[in-house]
Structures are given as structure tokens and as C-alpha cells.
Amino acid sequence: HDTKAAVTGQRTVTKGFESRWKSAFRLTELAKINIARAFVMNPEVLVLQNPLMHYSNIQGGRDLMLNMVRKFVDCRGLALPSASMHRRRPRTC
């Protein structure tokens, strides 16, 4: 019984922290953070719904995002050694 309370208490602390740091960002910033987190996880399949919605092309944001997605697919991941590219599985977006 005590273990259950401890786990529940830990989840509450984690949930509280999660909501506090998320509240410091605007929705557009959270969307960008989530896309960056997805790239860092380096999945073989990446599903993006409206990935350009939070990027304006005023500062080239849309072009930058499209280039990152293309590089992710073409190079089979981002920021990985090019020598190992042929051993990595293809990426799909």
C-alpha cells in the first residue's frame, strides 16, 4: 500500500513539473520543441501533422523546417556520422 502511495506521489510531482515548464512556453514554441524532440529520438518513421503551421517564412522558418525534414529522410537521421549512413535504416516522414 505504501509503495502505491509513493508511486502516486512521484507521478504527481512529475506531472506538476511537466505542467509548470510547459506553461512557460507559447503553443507555437511547444510545437517547435516537440518537433525537435522527435528529431532527437531519431525514429525510423516520423508522422507530422501540419509541421509548417507554426513557422512563418518571414525569417525563412518554413524553408528551414522543410530542409530539416528532407535531410532527416535523405541522410537517415540528423547530426549522425555520414560514414554510418549506409548502415542505418531509411527514414520516412
PDB file of N, CA, C and O in Angstrom, residues 11-75:
ATOM      1  N   ARG A  11       4.343  10.489  -9.358  1.00  0.00           N
ATOM      2  CA  ARG A  11       3.661  10.913 -10.581  1.00  0.00           C
ATOM      3  C   ARG A  11       3.112  12.322 -10.428  1.00  0.00           C
ATOM      4  O   ARG A  11       3.156  13.112 -11.346  1.00  0.00           O
ATOM      5  N   THR A  12       2.597  12.650  -9.266  1.00  0.00           N
ATOM      6  CA  THR A  12       2.063  13.983  -9.024  1.00  0.00           C
ATOM      7  C   THR A  12       3.165  15.025  -9.147  1.00  0.00           C
ATOM      8  O   THR A  12       2.986  16.054  -9.774  1.00  0.00           O
ATOM      9  N   VAL A  13       4.319  14.743  -8.561  1.00  0.00           N
ATOM     10  CA  VAL A  13       5.446  15.665  -8.652  1.00  0.00           C
ATOM     11  C   VAL A  13       5.870  15.830 -10.108  1.00  0.00           C
ATOM     12  O   VAL A  13       6.058  16.938 -10.595  1.00  0.00           O
ATOM     13  N   THR A  14       5.985  14.715 -10.829  1.00  0.00           N
ATOM     14  CA  THR A  14       6.392  14.770 -12.222  1.00  0.00           C
ATOM     15  C   THR A  14       5.368  15.532 -13.043  1.00  0.00           C
ATOM     16  O   THR A  14       5.717  16.370 -13.865  1.00  0.00           O
ATOM     17  N   LYS A  15       4.099  15.248 -12.828  1.00  0.00           N
ATOM     18  CA  LYS A  15       3.042  15.913 -13.576  1.00  0.00           C
ATOM     19  C   LYS A  15       3.057  17.411 -13.294  1.00  0.00           C
ATOM     20  O   LYS A  15       2.890  18.227 -14.186  1.00  0.00           O
ATOM     21  N   GLY A  16       3.254  17.795 -12.037  1.00  0.00           N
ATOM     22  CA  GLY A  16       3.306  19.207 -11.676  1.00  0.00           C
ATOM     23  C   GLY A  16       4.468  19.915 -12.354  1.00  0.00           C
ATOM     24  O   GLY A  16       4.320  21.010 -12.880  1.00  0.00           O
ATOM     25  N   PHE A  17       5.634  19.288 -12.354  1.00  0.00           N
ATOM     26  CA  PHE A  17       6.802  19.860 -13.017  1.00  0.00           C
ATOM     27  C   PHE A  17       6.556  20.008 -14.508  1.00  0.00           C
ATOM     28  O   PHE A  17       6.860  21.029 -15.105  1.00  0.00           O
ATOM     29  N   GLU A  18       5.965  18.961 -15.107  1.00  0.00           N
ATOM     30  CA  GLU A  18       5.698  18.980 -16.540  1.00  0.00           C
ATOM     31  C   GLU A  18       4.768  20.126 -16.916  1.00  0.00           C
ATOM     32  O   GLU A  18       5.008  20.835 -17.882  1.00  0.00           O
ATOM     33  N   SER A  19       3.724  20.331 -16.146  1.00  0.00           N
ATOM     34  CA  SER A  19       2.793  21.413 -16.472  1.00  0.00           C
ATOM     35  C   SER A  19       3.422  22.782 -16.216  1.00  0.00           C
ATOM     36  O   SER A  19       3.126  23.734 -16.924  1.00  0.00           O
ATOM     37  N   ARG A  20       4.322  22.887 -15.228  1.00  0.00           N
ATOM     38  CA  ARG A  20       4.966  24.178 -14.954  1.00  0.00           C
ATOM     39  C   ARG A  20       5.883  24.599 -16.090  1.00  0.00           C
ATOM     40  O   ARG A  20       5.854  25.741 -16.524  1.00  0.00           O
ATOM     41  N   TRP A  21       6.716  23.685 -16.582  1.00  0.00           N
ATOM     42  CA  TRP A  21       7.639  24.113 -17.632  1.00  0.00           C
ATOM     43  C   TRP A  21       6.906  24.327 -18.943  1.00  0.00           C
ATOM     44  O   TRP A  21       7.254  25.201 -19.723  1.00  0.00           O
ATOM     45  N   LYS A  22       5.848  23.564 -19.185  1.00  0.00           N
ATOM     46  CA  LYS A  22       5.073  23.769 -20.407  1.00  0.00           C
ATOM     47  C   LYS A  22       4.356  25.110 -20.399  1.00  0.00           C
ATOM     48  O   LYS A  22       4.192  25.734 -21.434  1.00  0.00           O
ATOM     49  N   SER A  23       3.934  25.554 -19.248  1.00  0.00           N
ATOM     50  CA  SER A  23       3.207  26.822 -19.173  1.00  0.00           C
ATOM     51  C   SER A  23       4.119  28.017 -19.445  1.00  0.00           C
ATOM     52  O   SER A  23       3.638  29.120 -19.698  1.00  0.00           O
ATOM     53  N   ALA A  24       5.420  27.817 -19.429  1.00  0.00           N
ATOM     54  CA  ALA A  24       6.357  28.901 -19.702  1.00  0.00           C
ATOM     55  C   ALA A  24       6.488  29.194 -21.197  1.00  0.00           C
ATOM     56  O   ALA A  24       7.036  30.223 -21.575  1.00  0.00           O
ATOM     57  N   PHE A  25       5.959  28.312 -22.042  1.00  0.00           N
ATOM     58  CA  PHE A  25       6.088  28.467 -23.486  1.00  0.00           C
ATOM     59  C   PHE A  25       4.738  28.725 -24.132  1.00  0.00           C
ATOM     60  O   PHE A  25       3.704  28.282 -23.645  1.00  0.00           O
ATOM     61  N   ARG A  26       4.769  29.425 -25.254  1.00  0.00           N
ATOM     62  CA  ARG A  26       3.560  29.594 -26.061  1.00  0.00           C
ATOM     63  C   ARG A  26       3.333  28.322 -26.870  1.00  0.00           C
ATOM     64  O   ARG A  26       4.239  27.499 -27.021  1.00  0.00           O
ATOM     65  N   LEU A  27       2.141  28.187 -27.414  1.00  0.00           N
ATOM     66  CA  LEU A  27       1.779  26.996 -28.184  1.00  0.00           C
ATOM     67  C   LEU A  27       2.725  26.783 -29.365  1.00  0.00           C
ATOM     68  O   LEU A  27       3.151  25.668 -29.633  1.00  0.00           O
ATOM     69  N   THR A  28       3.073  27.857 -30.047  1.00  0.00           N
ATOM     70  CA  THR A  28       3.976  27.716 -31.197  1.00  0.00           C
ATOM     71  C   THR A  28       5.353  27.229 -30.763  1.00  0.00           C
ATOM     72  O   THR A  28       5.978  26.426 -31.443  1.00  0.00           O
ATOM     73  N   GLU A  29       5.829  27.707 -29.616  1.00  0.00           N
ATOM     74  CA  GLU A  29       7.127  27.264 -29.118  1.00  0.00           C
ATOM     75  C   GLU A  29       7.085  25.797 -28.714  1.00  0.00           C
ATOM     76  O   GLU A  29       8.034  25.043 -28.951  1.00  0.00           O
ATOM     77  N   LEU A  30       5.987  25.358 -28.105  1.00  0.00           N
ATOM     78  CA  LEU A  30       5.843  23.944 -27.734  1.00  0.00           C
ATOM     79  C   LEU A  30       5.834  23.053 -28.969  1.00  0.00           C
ATOM     80  O   LEU A  30       6.415  21.960 -28.957  1.00  0.00           O
ATOM     81  N   ALA A  31       5.191  23.505 -30.033  1.00  0.00           N
ATOM     82  CA  ALA A  31       5.166  22.718 -31.266  1.00  0.00           C
ATOM     83  C   ALA A  31       6.582  22.557 -31.815  1.00  0.00           C
ATOM     84  O   ALA A  31       6.973  21.467 -32.238  1.00  0.00           O
ATOM     85  N   LYS A  32       7.358  23.607 -31.780  1.00  0.00           N
ATOM     86  CA  LYS A  32       8.745  23.540 -32.260  1.00  0.00           C
ATOM     87  C   LYS A  32       9.592  22.627 -31.372  1.00  0.00           C
ATOM     88  O   LYS A  32      10.419  21.863 -31.872  1.00  0.00           O
ATOM     89  N   ILE A  33       9.378  22.698 -30.068  1.00  0.00           N
ATOM     90  CA  ILE A  33      10.112  21.829 -29.142  1.00  0.00           C
ATOM     91  C   ILE A  33       9.767  20.370 -29.409  1.00  0.00           C
ATOM     92  O   ILE A  33      10.644  19.503 -29.423  1.00  0.00           O
ATOM     93  N   ASN A  34       8.502  20.080 -29.644  1.00  0.00           N
ATOM     94  CA  ASN A  34       8.086  18.703 -29.908  1.00  0.00           C
ATOM     95  C   ASN A  34       8.685  18.162 -31.194  1.00  0.00           C
ATOM     96  O   ASN A  34       9.085  16.994 -31.267  1.00  0.00           O
ATOM     97  N   ILE A  35       8.774  18.983 -32.229  1.00  0.00           N
ATOM     98  CA  ILE A  35       9.408  18.533 -33.477  1.00  0.00           C
ATOM     99  C   ILE A  35      10.892  18.275 -33.240  1.00  0.00           C
ATOM    100  O   ILE A  35      11.434  17.264 -33.688  1.00  0.00           O
ATOM    101  N   ALA A  36      11.548  19.162 -32.504  1.00  0.00           N
ATOM    102  CA  ALA A  36      12.971  18.963 -32.195  1.00  0.00           C
ATOM    103  C   ALA A  36      13.175  17.679 -31.394  1.00  0.00           C
ATOM    104  O   ALA A  36      14.102  16.909 -31.661  1.00  0.00           O
ATOM    105  N   ARG A  37      12.297  17.424 -30.429  1.00  0.00           N
ATOM    106  CA  ARG A  37      12.394  16.194 -29.634  1.00  0.00           C
ATOM    107  C   ARG A  37      12.233  14.963 -30.523  1.00  0.00           C
ATOM    108  O   ARG A  37      12.904  13.950 -30.332  1.00  0.00           O
ATOM    109  N   ALA A  38      11.339  15.049 -31.491  1.00  0.00           N
ATOM    110  CA  ALA A  38      11.130  13.920 -32.406  1.00  0.00           C
ATOM    111  C   ALA A  38      12.389  13.658 -33.223  1.00  0.00           C
ATOM    112  O   ALA A  38      12.787  12.508 -33.408  1.00  0.00           O
ATOM    113  N   PHE A  39      13.030  14.704 -33.715  1.00  0.00           N
ATOM    114  CA  PHE A  39      14.261  14.524 -34.484  1.00  0.00           C
ATOM    115  C   PHE A  39      15.367  13.925 -33.613  1.00  0.00           C
ATOM    116  O   PHE A  39      16.130  13.077 -34.071  1.00  0.00           O
ATOM    117  N   VAL A  40      15.451  14.356 -32.366  1.00  0.00           N
ATOM    118  CA  VAL A  40      16.480  13.838 -31.458  1.00  0.00           C
ATOM    119  C   VAL A  40      16.281  12.345 -31.201  1.00  0.00           C
ATOM    120  O   VAL A  40      17.237  11.580 -31.116  1.00  0.00           O
ATOM    121  N   MET A  41      15.032  11.909 -31.105  1.00  0.00           N
ATOM    122  CA  MET A  41      14.736  10.488 -30.871  1.00  0.00           C
ATOM    123  C   MET A  41      15.110   9.633 -32.077  1.00  0.00           C
ATOM    124  O   MET A  41      15.261   8.425 -31.962  1.00  0.00           O
ATOM    125  N   ASN A  42      15.261  10.243 -33.246  1.00  0.00           N
ATOM    126  CA  ASN A  42      15.708   9.565 -34.465  1.00  0.00           C
ATOM    127  C   ASN A  42      14.858   8.336 -34.814  1.00  0.00           C
ATOM    128  O   ASN A  42      15.383   7.232 -34.985  1.00  0.00           O
ATOM    129  N   PRO A  43      13.547   8.515 -34.939  1.00  0.00           N
ATOM    130  CA  PRO A  43      12.701   7.365 -35.282  1.00  0.00           C
ATOM    131  C   PRO A  43      12.848   6.979 -36.741  1.00  0.00           C
ATOM    132  O   PRO A  43      13.290   7.771 -37.566  1.00  0.00           O
ATOM    133  N   GLU A  44      12.491   5.765 -37.058  1.00  0.00           N
ATOM    134  CA  GLU A  44      12.523   5.325 -38.453  1.00  0.00           C
ATOM    135  C   GLU A  44      11.325   5.879 -39.215  1.00  0.00           C
ATOM    136  O   GLU A  44      11.393   6.092 -40.411  1.00  0.00           O
ATOM    137  N   VAL A  45      10.226   6.071 -38.531  1.00  0.00           N
ATOM    138  CA  VAL A  45       9.033   6.673 -39.129  1.00  0.00           C
ATOM    139  C   VAL A  45       8.646   7.864 -38.267  1.00  0.00           C
ATOM    140  O   VAL A  45       8.535   7.760 -37.052  1.00  0.00           O
ATOM    141  N   LEU A  46       8.456   9.001 -38.900  1.00  0.00           N
ATOM    142  CA  LEU A  46       8.085  10.222 -38.197  1.00  0.00           C
ATOM    143  C   LEU A  46       6.799  10.744 -38.821  1.00  0.00           C
ATOM    144  O   LEU A  46       6.761  11.050 -40.009  1.00  0.00           O
ATOM    145  N   VAL A  47       5.740  10.804 -38.032  1.00  0.00           N
ATOM    146  CA  VAL A  47       4.450  11.281 -38.515  1.00  0.00           C
ATOM    147  C   VAL A  47       4.278  12.724 -38.058  1.00  0.00           C
ATOM    148  O   VAL A  47       4.301  13.006 -36.859  1.00  0.00           O
ATOM    149  N   LEU A  48       4.140  13.612 -39.013  1.00  0.00           N
ATOM    150  CA  LEU A  48       3.983  15.032 -38.704  1.00  0.00           C
ATOM    151  C   LEU A  48       2.649  15.526 -39.262  1.00  0.00           C
ATOM    152  O   LEU A  48       2.366  15.336 -40.437  1.00  0.00           O
ATOM    153  N   GLN A  49       1.865  16.152 -38.409  1.00  0.00           N
ATOM    154  CA  GLN A  49       0.612  16.746 -38.863  1.00  0.00           C
ATOM    155  C   GLN A  49       0.802  18.248 -38.886  1.00  0.00           C
ATOM    156  O   GLN A  49       1.063  18.863 -37.861  1.00  0.00           O
ATOM    157  N   ASN A  50       0.695  18.838 -40.057  1.00  0.00           N
ATOM    158  CA  ASN A  50       0.901  20.279 -40.233  1.00  0.00           C
ATOM    159  C   ASN A  50       2.224  20.760 -39.631  1.00  0.00           C
ATOM    160  O   ASN A  50       2.242  21.659 -38.793  1.00  0.00           O
ATOM    161  N   PRO A  51       3.342  20.204 -40.048  1.00  0.00           N
ATOM    162  CA  PRO A  51       4.612  20.577 -39.417  1.00  0.00           C
ATOM    163  C   PRO A  51       5.028  22.023 -39.678  1.00  0.00           C
ATOM    164  O   PRO A  51       5.830  22.563 -38.939  1.00  0.00           O
ATOM    165  N   LEU A  52       4.455  22.651 -40.698  1.00  0.00           N
ATOM    166  CA  LEU A  52       4.848  24.021 -41.023  1.00  0.00           C
ATOM    167  C   LEU A  52       3.906  25.062 -40.425  1.00  0.00           C
ATOM    168  O   LEU A  52       4.111  26.254 -40.606  1.00  0.00           O
ATOM    169  N   MET A  53       2.881  24.608 -39.723  1.00  0.00           N
ATOM    170  CA  MET A  53       1.855  25.516 -39.228  1.00  0.00           C
ATOM    171  C   MET A  53       2.441  26.615 -38.331  1.00  0.00           C
ATOM    172  O   MET A  53       2.003  27.747 -38.368  1.00  0.00           O
ATOM    173  N   HIS A  54       3.429  26.323 -37.535  1.00  0.00           N
ATOM    174  CA  HIS A  54       3.966  27.289 -36.579  1.00  0.00           C
ATOM    175  C   HIS A  54       5.220  28.002 -37.082  1.00  0.00           C
ATOM    176  O   HIS A  54       5.919  28.630 -36.300  1.00  0.00           O
ATOM    177  N   TYR A  55       5.481  27.880 -38.360  1.00  0.00           N
ATOM    178  CA  TYR A  55       6.656  28.532 -38.942  1.00  0.00           C
ATOM    179  C   TYR A  55       6.213  29.527 -39.997  1.00  0.00           C
ATOM    180  O   TYR A  55       5.488  29.189 -40.919  1.00  0.00           O
ATOM    181  N   SER A  56       6.681  30.746 -39.873  1.00  0.00           N
ATOM    182  CA  SER A  56       6.407  31.732 -40.922  1.00  0.00           C
ATOM    183  C   SER A  56       7.619  31.769 -41.840  1.00  0.00           C
ATOM    184  O   SER A  56       8.721  31.388 -41.458  1.00  0.00           O
ATOM    185  N   ASN A  57       7.405  32.218 -43.049  1.00  0.00           N
ATOM    186  CA  ASN A  57       8.525  32.281 -43.975  1.00  0.00           C
ATOM    187  C   ASN A  57       9.183  33.653 -43.957  1.00  0.00           C
ATOM    188  O   ASN A  57      10.055  33.933 -44.761  1.00  0.00           O
ATOM    189  N   ILE A  58       8.770  34.487 -43.018  1.00  0.00           N
ATOM    190  CA  ILE A  58       9.364  35.817 -42.902  1.00  0.00           C
ATOM    191  C   ILE A  58      10.863  35.704 -42.638  1.00  0.00           C
ATOM    192  O   ILE A  58      11.668  36.382 -43.242  1.00  0.00           O
ATOM    193  N   GLN A  59      11.250  34.822 -41.752  1.00  0.00           N
ATOM    194  CA  GLN A  59      12.672  34.627 -41.445  1.00  0.00           C
ATOM    195  C   GLN A  59      13.184  33.314 -42.028  1.00  0.00           C
ATOM    196  O   GLN A  59      14.196  32.795 -41.590  1.00  0.00           O
ATOM    197  N   GLY A  60      12.471  32.756 -43.002  1.00  0.00           N
ATOM    198  CA  GLY A  60      12.895  31.517 -43.623  1.00  0.00           C
ATOM    199  C   GLY A  60      12.595  30.278 -42.796  1.00  0.00           C
ATOM    200  O   GLY A  60      13.176  29.228 -43.028  1.00  0.00           O
ATOM    201  N   GLY A  61      11.687  30.386 -41.840  1.00  0.00           N
ATOM    202  CA  GLY A  61      11.373  29.273 -40.952  1.00  0.00           C
ATOM    203  C   GLY A  61      10.799  28.062 -41.666  1.00  0.00           C
ATOM    204  O   GLY A  61      11.175  26.926 -41.384  1.00  0.00           O
ATOM    205  N   ARG A  62       9.885  28.300 -42.603  1.00  0.00           N
ATOM    206  CA  ARG A  62       9.293  27.172 -43.342  1.00  0.00           C
ATOM    207  C   ARG A  62      10.343  26.454 -44.189  1.00  0.00           C
ATOM    208  O   ARG A  62      10.377  25.236 -44.222  1.00  0.00           O
ATOM    209  N   ASP A  63      11.180  27.235 -44.859  1.00  0.00           N
ATOM    210  CA  ASP A  63      12.230  26.622 -45.682  1.00  0.00           C
ATOM    211  C   ASP A  63      13.206  25.829 -44.818  1.00  0.00           C
ATOM    212  O   ASP A  63      13.622  24.732 -45.188  1.00  0.00           O
ATOM    213  N   LEU A  64      13.550  26.374 -43.667  1.00  0.00           N
ATOM    214  CA  LEU A  64      14.457  25.676 -42.746  1.00  0.00           C
ATOM    215  C   LEU A  64      13.840  24.358 -42.292  1.00  0.00           C
ATOM    216  O   LEU A  64      14.503  23.313 -42.298  1.00  0.00           O
ATOM    217  N   MET A  65      12.553  24.387 -41.930  1.00  0.00           N
ATOM    218  CA  MET A  65      11.875  23.174 -41.478  1.00  0.00           C
ATOM    219  C   MET A  65      11.800  22.139 -42.590  1.00  0.00           C
ATOM    220  O   MET A  65      12.066  20.954 -42.368  1.00  0.00           O
ATOM    221  N   LEU A  66      11.438  22.562 -43.800  1.00  0.00           N
ATOM    222  CA  LEU A  66      11.383  21.625 -44.929  1.00  0.00           C
ATOM    223  C   LEU A  66      12.747  21.015 -45.207  1.00  0.00           C
ATOM    224  O   LEU A  66      12.858  19.817 -45.476  1.00  0.00           O
ATOM    225  N   ASN A  67      13.784  21.831 -45.136  1.00  0.00           N
ATOM    226  CA  ASN A  67      15.139  21.313 -45.355  1.00  0.00           C
ATOM    227  C   ASN A  67      15.536  20.305 -44.282  1.00  0.00           C
ATOM    228  O   ASN A  67      16.191  19.300 -44.575  1.00  0.00           O
ATOM    229  N   MET A  68      15.130  20.554 -43.033  1.00  0.00           N
ATOM    230  CA  MET A  68      15.447  19.606 -41.961  1.00  0.00           C
ATOM    231  C   MET A  68      14.738  18.273 -42.179  1.00  0.00           C
ATOM    232  O   MET A  68      15.329  17.215 -41.981  1.00  0.00           O
ATOM    233  N   VAL A  69      13.478  18.325 -42.591  1.00  0.00           N
ATOM    234  CA  VAL A  69      12.729  17.085 -42.837  1.00  0.00           C
ATOM    235  C   VAL A  69      13.361  16.326 -44.004  1.00  0.00           C
ATOM    236  O   VAL A  69      13.550  15.110 -43.943  1.00  0.00           O
ATOM    237  N   ARG A  70      13.722  17.064 -45.063  1.00  0.00           N
ATOM    238  CA  ARG A  70      14.368  16.403 -46.217  1.00  0.00           C
ATOM    239  C   ARG A  70      15.705  15.781 -45.819  1.00  0.00           C
ATOM    240  O   ARG A  70      16.033  14.672 -46.220  1.00  0.00           O
ATOM    241  N   LYS A  71      16.480  16.507 -45.023  1.00  0.00           N
ATOM    242  CA  LYS A  71      17.779  15.977 -44.576  1.00  0.00           C
ATOM    243  C   LYS A  71      17.578  14.758 -43.686  1.00  0.00           C
ATOM    244  O   LYS A  71      18.323  13.783 -43.775  1.00  0.00           O
ATOM    245  N   PHE A  72      16.559  14.794 -42.830  1.00  0.00           N
ATOM    246  CA  PHE A  72      16.246  13.668 -41.954  1.00  0.00           C
ATOM    247  C   PHE A  72      15.981  12.418 -42.781  1.00  0.00           C
ATOM    248  O   PHE A  72      16.471  11.332 -42.471  1.00  0.00           O
ATOM    249  N   VAL A  73      15.222  12.559 -43.860  1.00  0.00           N
ATOM    250  CA  VAL A  73      14.895  11.413 -44.720  1.00  0.00           C
ATOM    251  C   VAL A  73      16.106  11.004 -45.551  1.00  0.00           C
ATOM    252  O   VAL A  73      16.478   9.832 -45.589  1.00  0.00           O
ATOM    253  N   ASP A  74      16.724  11.971 -46.223  1.00  0.00           N
ATOM    254  CA  ASP A  74      17.839  11.656 -47.139  1.00  0.00           C
ATOM    255  C   ASP A  74      19.066  11.101 -46.419  1.00  0.00           C
ATOM    256  O   ASP A  74      19.717  10.182 -46.915  1.00  0.00           O
ATOM    257  N   CYS A  75      19.378  11.647 -45.249  1.00  0.00           N
ATOM    258  CA  CYS A  75      20.580  11.225 -44.514  1.00  0.00           C
ATOM    259  C   CYS A  75      20.276  10.153 -43.474  1.00  0.00           C
ATOM    260  O   CYS A  75      21.158   9.770 -42.710  1.00  0.00           O
TER     261      CYS A  75
END
